[in-house]
Amino acid sequence: MALSGGLGAMALPSELIVHIFSFLSDRDKLRASAVCSRWRECLFYPALWTELKLRIGAGRNDGNPSSDETPKLEFLMRKFGSFVRELQLELAPVDGYIVPLNSDRMDQPHGPDNDPQLSERWRDAMAAYLDQVLCVLAGIRNNRNLQKLSLYGDTCVLQQEGLLDGSNLHQIHQGDKKINEIQQLFMEMLSNSRQLRWLSCSFMLGLVTPCSLACLSNPSAGTLQHLSLLDHQLGPLITPSELDRLSNLHSLALDFSDMTSELCGLLASPCRTPLHRLSLLLNGAALEFKPLEGTATEDDWKALVRVSTNLRVYVMALEVDNSELLRVLKPSLPLERLHLDSYHTLVSDATLELISQQYNKTLTHFLLLRDDPDFPDLTVNRNEDPLVLLAWRCTQLAVLVIHGYTIWSHNLVAISRLRGSSLRVLTVSEESIEFDPDQSVGMEGDPLLNLVKEVSLGLGRVWHPCLDSSLVLSEPTQHFHHELKTFSMGM
């Protein structure tokens, strides 16, 4: 559009061009930077890139790591890494399942003990992952203005090949050297930081070590309000002495096994800022080398709740049997959100009964998911469906998601009527719904359409069952990472 005098948009002052470009998305900013050198200069002004959100992953449908991703990441980090204030990065080195070249069976055990020949895809994905993490940390190592760092590695597929140790790394060019460099750069970044408020590292293979937080600068130790350290493979990633330095934490996310009695006692100190949000991940597959011995007791939780009166807890239990669940679900735990996810393990009706009784005043979100072709019926040998009882007792329940367990249509209608419009989310897969022939006698029309009508009336809004179970069954660790972020920010 021409301006008066015919000078055009190029006559605008740089400050005004920068302000106009501030309304563009990051993707559109990068595209606009290719128009001319003047626009490029304005578009790379630091004020336009205070926040950077990226997902770097397998860019092709065949699941192989994209060779185009790393150069793009290098460009972004070279341009913005030294001054960006908020960096949120998700790395997905590969999609799908990776099988060793020698393997003819999907269930053949993998890992260092079996020393399988790792597939070319695995080596390429692991090499791409290491290069990308190195690129990010090298870009932010000297950033003193960084306030929020959120790193998530969608690396479960890589972990299926075994633990990340020397027996696998030697098959990657300079693998051991790169891991050591990654750990050193991460510690250097922590020591150079001055105003870090949010630090989240979830399932970043090889990044965080038990001594990483010792390098956190004293200024950042005083400003840090959220800390998330999650890793299935390592022991405790935070020591009591390091937690003691972080006296202003408002929210915390850990593996459940790392929530020891000693850590809980430190969080209950009256000299600290009261904790508002606590997210805990309990992975049944990791309990063999991360046992629950020494975790917080009932008395520890009581002491913590006395100091942090507004504390709310989010727990995801992945492939955990009922005995372990009953062991960790203490009565004094201020549980607000509970996600029970499994492939084969069954949640018993007795466990649901305990949950509905103990957390009837605090539970707002309940997800019960199972990825298995069998759909067990929890009402067998019972007069009442335990899910109906949970909806009746938990008066604050706002989100209920069910897949992998049989729920009878009349019980689903009962849940909708009990909670009504206060149940903001009711997601039930169509596969989970069963219709009682006795209930259908005398009813006209399609039973599913009648169910939709009855549940919609109960909720006071239009409702439909979920026809695509893949929308319900998201990757558990990724779901936990995203959910704990929104949960922690909602304090």
XYZ file of C-alpha atoms in Angstrom:
491
model
C 0.000 0.000 0.000
C 1.572 3.313 -1.055
C 1.980 6.181 1.399
C 1.686 9.882 0.574
C 4.515 10.946 -1.696
C 4.709 7.461 -3.222
C 7.465 6.259 -0.896
C 5.638 3.072 0.092
C 5.915 0.880 3.158
C 9.721 1.044 3.132
C 9.447 4.649 4.369
C 8.003 3.520 7.691
C 10.364 3.838 10.647
C 11.873 0.576 11.924
C 10.094 0.875 15.276
C 6.692 0.898 13.570
C 7.587 -2.044 11.315
C 8.700 -4.021 14.381
C 5.391 -3.228 16.110
C 3.390 -4.395 13.061
C 5.382 -7.607 12.831
C 4.756 -8.320 16.522
C 1.226 -9.449 15.558
C 2.540 -12.238 13.302
C 3.023 -15.840 14.351
C 6.572 -17.160 14.596
C 6.145 -19.095 11.339
C 4.903 -15.997 9.487
C 7.757 -13.896 10.892
C 10.297 -16.299 9.434
C 8.532 -16.281 6.075
C 8.365 -12.478 6.020
C 12.076 -12.247 6.779
C 12.788 -13.564 3.263
C 11.135 -10.537 1.579
C 14.059 -8.103 1.840
C 17.047 -7.183 3.999
C 15.147 -4.325 5.690
C 12.366 -6.640 6.827
C 14.896 -9.269 7.879
C 16.669 -6.732 10.053
C 13.396 -5.679 11.687
C 12.071 -9.220 12.085
C 15.148 -10.361 13.988
C 14.803 -7.568 16.522
C 15.107 -9.185 19.993
C 11.810 -7.738 21.235
C 9.950 -9.890 18.688
C 11.436 -13.137 19.959
C 11.039 -13.090 23.717
C 9.127 -16.373 23.468
C 9.918 -19.349 21.266
C 7.813 -22.539 21.040
C 9.123 -25.351 18.850
C 8.391 -29.000 18.148
C 11.225 -30.685 16.305
C 10.383 -34.173 15.149
C 10.241 -36.795 12.490
C 9.245 -34.761 9.483
C 8.264 -37.525 7.105
C 5.461 -40.048 7.069
C 7.899 -42.969 7.045
C 8.909 -42.087 10.611
C 12.563 -41.478 9.827
C 14.207 -38.424 11.328
C 14.063 -35.467 8.985
C 17.427 -34.155 7.828
C 15.922 -30.677 7.419
C 15.041 -30.200 11.089
C 18.507 -29.751 12.622
C 19.683 -26.931 10.283
C 16.438 -25.035 10.935
C 16.942 -25.424 14.675
C 20.557 -24.288 14.408
C 19.439 -21.142 12.568
C 16.798 -20.286 15.186
C 19.091 -20.865 18.143
C 21.925 -18.911 16.552
C 19.601 -15.960 15.991
C 17.567 -15.992 19.209
C 19.167 -18.325 21.734
C 21.221 -15.664 23.470
C 18.298 -13.374 24.320
C 15.047 -15.419 24.245
C 13.228 -15.225 27.580
C 10.913 -18.230 27.208
C 11.900 -21.374 25.327
C 9.524 -24.328 25.007
C 10.922 -27.193 23.002
C 9.562 -30.655 22.241
C 11.846 -33.169 20.565
C 10.350 -36.183 18.817
C 13.291 -37.961 17.179
C 11.180 -40.679 15.554
C 7.594 -41.904 15.228
C 6.440 -45.488 15.527
C 8.146 -48.635 16.746
C 11.807 -49.376 16.012
C 12.887 -53.001 15.606
C 16.496 -54.236 15.591
C 17.688 -55.519 12.237
C 17.987 -59.075 13.542
C 14.551 -59.152 15.145
C 11.676 -61.105 13.606
C 9.389 -60.697 16.613
C 7.931 -57.527 18.069
C 8.044 -58.982 21.577
C 11.660 -60.082 21.468
C 13.444 -58.617 24.504
C 15.787 -55.788 23.712
C 18.432 -53.983 25.691
C 22.086 -53.990 26.632
C 21.937 -57.425 28.248
C 20.808 -58.981 24.954
C 23.118 -56.687 22.961
C 20.932 -56.687 19.819
C 22.112 -55.098 16.620
C 20.250 -51.799 16.718
C 18.427 -50.761 13.605
C 19.665 -48.016 11.335
C 16.548 -46.024 12.199
C 17.437 -46.134 15.890
C 20.977 -44.919 15.269
C 19.804 -42.121 12.992
C 17.091 -41.044 15.439
C 19.456 -41.109 18.405
C 22.127 -39.170 16.518
C 19.563 -36.544 15.445
C 18.314 -36.247 19.029
C 21.836 -35.697 20.427
C 22.682 -33.115 17.753
C 19.463 -31.185 18.357
C 19.894 -31.088 22.140
C 23.498 -29.929 21.674
C 22.297 -27.208 19.325
C 19.699 -25.892 21.786
C 21.995 -25.875 24.816
C 24.860 -24.279 22.897
C 22.460 -21.489 21.856
C 21.235 -20.683 25.376
C 24.363 -21.465 27.414
C 25.160 -17.775 28.043
C 21.585 -16.461 28.169
C 21.244 -14.552 31.437
C 17.742 -13.318 30.614
C 16.175 -16.765 30.283
C 13.128 -16.995 32.540
C 11.321 -20.100 31.306
C 12.863 -23.283 29.914
C 10.627 -26.250 29.092
C 12.210 -29.287 27.413
C 10.323 -32.466 26.562
C 11.751 -35.494 24.803
C 9.216 -37.761 23.130
C 11.740 -40.576 23.430
C 9.713 -43.563 24.624
C 10.331 -45.360 21.335
C 14.072 -44.964 21.774
C 13.808 -46.345 25.300
C 12.126 -49.491 23.976
C 15.532 -50.506 22.647
C 17.029 -50.467 26.128
C 18.558 -48.061 28.598
C 20.661 -45.194 27.364
C 24.105 -46.345 28.415
C 27.503 -47.075 26.918
C 26.402 -50.362 25.358
C 24.140 -48.416 22.990
C 25.959 -45.097 22.699
C 29.118 -46.610 21.267
C 27.101 -47.483 18.153
C 26.470 -43.767 17.547
C 29.286 -41.610 16.212
C 30.794 -39.801 19.222
C 27.738 -40.792 21.273
C 29.508 -40.848 24.653
C 31.288 -37.576 23.928
C 28.041 -35.861 22.915
C 26.193 -36.988 26.043
C 28.974 -35.623 28.243
C 28.956 -32.362 26.303
C 25.160 -32.090 26.651
C 25.367 -32.528 30.417
C 28.160 -29.956 30.690
C 26.296 -27.392 28.575
C 23.142 -27.855 30.649
C 25.043 -27.258 33.879
C 26.779 -24.245 32.311
C 23.398 -22.804 31.316
C 22.113 -23.255 34.886
C 25.181 -21.561 36.364
C 24.902 -18.592 33.955
C 21.178 -18.058 34.522
C 20.113 -15.136 36.694
C 16.308 -14.995 36.669
C 15.058 -18.489 35.852
C 11.476 -18.939 37.037
C 10.363 -22.102 35.244
C 12.585 -25.134 34.651
C 11.035 -28.274 33.170
C 12.998 -31.246 31.815
C 10.796 -34.223 30.995
C 12.226 -37.478 29.600
C 15.236 -35.779 28.026
C 17.500 -38.795 27.716
C 20.960 -38.135 29.077
C 20.381 -34.446 29.903
C 19.805 -34.207 33.655
C 22.029 -35.947 36.181
C 21.639 -36.107 39.969
C 24.256 -33.347 40.297
C 22.877 -30.967 37.627
C 20.920 -28.719 40.009
C 24.027 -28.118 42.103
C 25.151 -25.790 39.289
C 22.040 -23.588 39.453
C 23.103 -20.036 40.259
C 22.037 -18.520 43.571
C 19.960 -15.765 41.885
C 17.975 -18.375 39.909
C 17.620 -20.564 43.000
C 15.834 -17.619 44.595
C 13.579 -16.824 41.622
C 12.655 -20.380 40.546
C 8.924 -20.990 41.027
C 8.384 -24.202 39.039
C 10.610 -27.260 38.781
C 9.856 -30.403 36.789
C 12.420 -33.229 36.623
C 11.134 -36.490 35.157
C 13.144 -39.474 33.994
C 12.104 -43.127 34.025
C 15.646 -44.440 34.070
C 17.600 -42.550 36.696
C 17.367 -42.374 40.467
C 16.463 -39.153 42.315
C 17.350 -36.110 40.213
C 17.128 -33.673 43.117
C 18.773 -33.987 46.508
C 17.349 -32.600 49.754
C 20.150 -30.015 49.919
C 19.307 -28.717 46.434
C 15.592 -28.588 47.187
C 16.383 -26.633 50.336
C 17.921 -23.883 48.146
C 14.722 -23.540 46.131
C 12.716 -21.868 48.864
C 10.242 -20.061 46.553
C 8.883 -23.032 44.609
C 5.151 -22.809 43.939
C 4.874 -25.975 41.835
C 6.877 -29.163 41.547
C 6.753 -32.265 39.297
C 8.676 -35.455 40.096
C 8.600 -39.209 39.739
C 6.557 -40.544 42.648
C 9.536 -42.606 43.798
C 11.575 -39.400 44.186
C 9.018 -37.891 46.571
C 10.766 -39.213 49.659
C 9.841 -38.655 53.260
C 12.831 -36.316 53.607
C 11.829 -34.190 50.594
C 8.261 -33.974 51.855
C 9.564 -32.846 55.243
C 11.608 -30.057 53.615
C 8.581 -28.858 51.628
C 6.612 -28.725 54.901
C 9.059 -26.234 56.420
C 7.306 -23.014 57.527
C 10.340 -21.036 56.270
C 9.459 -21.856 52.653
C 6.866 -20.472 50.261
C 3.836 -22.801 50.521
C 3.607 -25.289 47.676
C 0.516 -24.898 45.488
C 0.794 -27.648 42.865
C 2.478 -31.050 42.965
C 2.498 -33.437 39.965
C 3.670 -37.018 40.482
C 4.247 -39.732 37.875
C 4.148 -43.356 38.993
C 5.461 -45.721 36.319
C 4.961 -49.371 37.181
C 7.652 -50.474 34.721
C 10.239 -48.363 36.568
C 9.422 -49.606 40.083
C 11.947 -52.418 39.724
C 14.863 -49.980 39.832
C 12.996 -47.038 41.439
C 11.164 -48.684 44.364
C 8.619 -46.949 46.584
C 10.523 -47.596 49.820
C 11.141 -44.335 51.647
C 8.417 -42.348 49.890
C 6.216 -39.915 51.825
C 4.092 -41.432 54.578
C 0.639 -40.454 55.786
C 2.199 -38.314 58.545
C 4.446 -36.590 55.966
C 1.435 -35.625 53.861
C -0.430 -34.341 56.904
C 2.530 -32.134 57.843
C 2.812 -30.787 54.287
C -0.895 -29.996 54.021
C -0.812 -28.132 57.355
C 1.751 -25.705 55.892
C 0.567 -25.672 52.262
C -3.155 -25.410 52.859
C -3.938 -24.741 49.169
C -1.868 -27.649 47.881
C -3.413 -29.728 45.100
C -1.876 -32.916 43.675
C -1.996 -34.487 40.218
C -1.041 -38.175 39.917
C -0.619 -40.279 36.793
C -0.198 -44.016 37.397
C 1.018 -45.913 34.354
C 0.766 -49.718 34.379
C 0.579 -49.884 38.182
C -1.118 -52.805 39.925
C -3.739 -52.315 42.618
C -1.497 -53.181 45.572
C 0.958 -50.416 44.625
C -1.878 -47.943 44.024
C -3.354 -48.611 47.458
C 0.111 -48.129 48.890
C 0.618 -44.616 47.487
C -2.916 -43.193 47.670
C -2.746 -41.893 51.229
C -5.904 -40.464 52.833
C -4.279 -37.065 53.494
C -3.073 -36.659 49.899
C -4.954 -33.601 48.535
C -5.630 -35.333 45.219
C -7.272 -33.160 42.576
C -6.439 -35.030 39.367
C -5.934 -38.760 38.900
C -5.039 -40.506 35.644
C -4.929 -44.318 35.691
C -3.461 -45.611 32.431
C -2.458 -49.150 31.481
C -1.991 -51.639 28.695
C -2.783 -54.819 30.584
C -3.105 -54.038 34.308
C -6.658 -53.882 35.631
C -7.924 -51.315 38.115
C -10.180 -53.120 40.580
C -13.576 -51.994 41.801
C -12.124 -51.908 45.340
C -9.517 -49.369 44.234
C -12.201 -47.168 42.671
C -14.236 -47.485 45.851
C -11.310 -46.253 47.932
C -10.659 -43.341 45.540
C -14.277 -42.188 45.640
C -14.360 -42.313 49.447
C -10.970 -40.738 50.234
C -11.040 -37.917 47.676
C -14.731 -37.095 47.554
C -14.060 -33.422 48.398
C -10.974 -32.768 46.244
C -11.110 -34.905 43.061
C -11.988 -32.856 39.956
C -10.360 -34.857 37.116
C -10.496 -38.643 36.743
C -9.171 -40.540 33.724
C -9.510 -44.330 33.546
C -7.841 -45.696 30.416
C -6.750 -49.124 29.253
C -5.343 -49.975 25.823
C -6.372 -53.622 25.511
C -8.930 -55.454 23.339
C -10.696 -56.823 26.428
C -13.124 -54.504 28.215
C -13.617 -55.753 31.798
C -16.902 -55.081 33.581
C -16.363 -53.477 36.995
C -19.980 -54.093 38.021
C -19.616 -57.889 38.204
C -20.748 -59.148 41.650
C -21.742 -55.603 42.631
C -25.061 -53.872 43.059
C -23.703 -50.480 42.014
C -21.243 -49.423 39.336
C -18.136 -48.003 41.135
C -17.933 -45.248 38.498
C -21.486 -44.156 39.326
C -20.578 -44.113 43.021
C -17.492 -42.037 42.203
C -19.631 -39.520 40.298
C -22.081 -39.380 43.207
C -19.502 -39.013 46.001
C -16.977 -36.707 44.281
C -19.003 -33.528 44.292
C -16.260 -31.462 42.609
C -15.834 -33.834 39.651
C -15.572 -31.818 36.428
C -13.701 -34.126 34.018
C -14.365 -37.851 33.511
C -12.694 -39.874 30.738
C -13.262 -43.626 30.278
C -11.894 -46.134 27.785
C -10.997 -49.806 28.027
C -13.592 -50.705 30.682
C -17.222 -51.636 30.106
C -19.726 -49.028 31.159
C -23.417 -49.849 30.812
C -25.611 -47.309 29.080
C -27.981 -46.828 32.020
C -25.001 -46.168 34.320
C -23.692 -43.551 31.905
C -27.075 -41.829 32.028
C -26.946 -41.979 35.844
C -23.514 -40.280 35.857
C -24.760 -37.483 33.607
C -27.777 -36.868 35.847
C -25.781 -36.975 39.066
C -23.243 -34.370 37.997
C -25.256 -32.454 35.408
C -23.701 -29.366 33.843
C -20.919 -29.281 36.471
C -19.350 -32.243 34.626
C -17.663 -30.091 31.987
C -16.003 -33.012 30.174
C -17.495 -36.487 29.822
C -15.496 -38.489 27.288
C -16.407 -42.145 26.831
C -15.308 -44.228 23.840
C -18.119 -45.891 21.941
C -16.277 -49.221 22.290
C -16.641 -49.038 26.076
C -20.441 -48.673 26.060
C -22.668 -51.732 26.443
C -26.466 -51.830 26.248
C -28.535 -53.957 28.614
C -31.136 -55.912 26.597
C -33.572 -55.743 29.532
C -33.332 -51.949 29.551
C -34.133 -51.802 25.814
C -37.457 -53.634 26.116
C -40.277 -51.278 25.235
C -37.915 -48.590 23.917
C -38.220 -47.469 20.323
C -35.441 -46.416 17.985
C -31.690 -46.861 17.963
C -30.328 -47.539 21.511
C -27.262 -45.389 20.815
C -29.364 -42.427 19.707
C -31.544 -42.832 22.797
C -28.418 -42.866 24.959
C -27.092 -39.704 23.316
C -30.416 -37.999 23.979
C -30.585 -39.076 27.637
C -26.976 -38.131 28.445
C -27.371 -34.792 26.652
C -30.440 -34.044 28.767
C -28.576 -34.975 31.941
C -25.577 -32.751 31.118
C -27.671 -29.889 29.775
C -25.705 -29.805 26.508
C -25.196 -31.863 23.364
C -23.095 -34.972 24.025
C -21.739 -37.762 21.839
C -19.539 -40.772 22.593
C -15.987 -40.685 21.255
C -15.908 -42.658 18.004
C -12.120 -42.632 17.612
C -10.335 -44.215 20.589
C -6.977 -42.815 19.406
C -8.234 -39.382 20.473
C -8.521 -40.702 24.024
C -5.394 -42.855 24.108
C -2.643 -40.262 23.772
C 0.953 -41.182 24.554
C 0.972 -41.202 28.393
C 4.219 -39.316 29.091
C 3.360 -36.649 26.531
C -0.097 -36.253 28.079
C 1.457 -35.953 31.537
C 3.942 -33.310 30.361
C 1.211 -31.148 28.810
C -1.240 -31.669 31.650
C 1.234 -30.849 34.432
C 2.099 -27.632 32.600
C -1.502 -26.400 32.569
C -2.076 -27.766 36.069
C 0.990 -25.977 37.464
C 0.129 -22.696 35.759
C -3.419 -22.733 37.127
C -2.446 -22.031 40.703
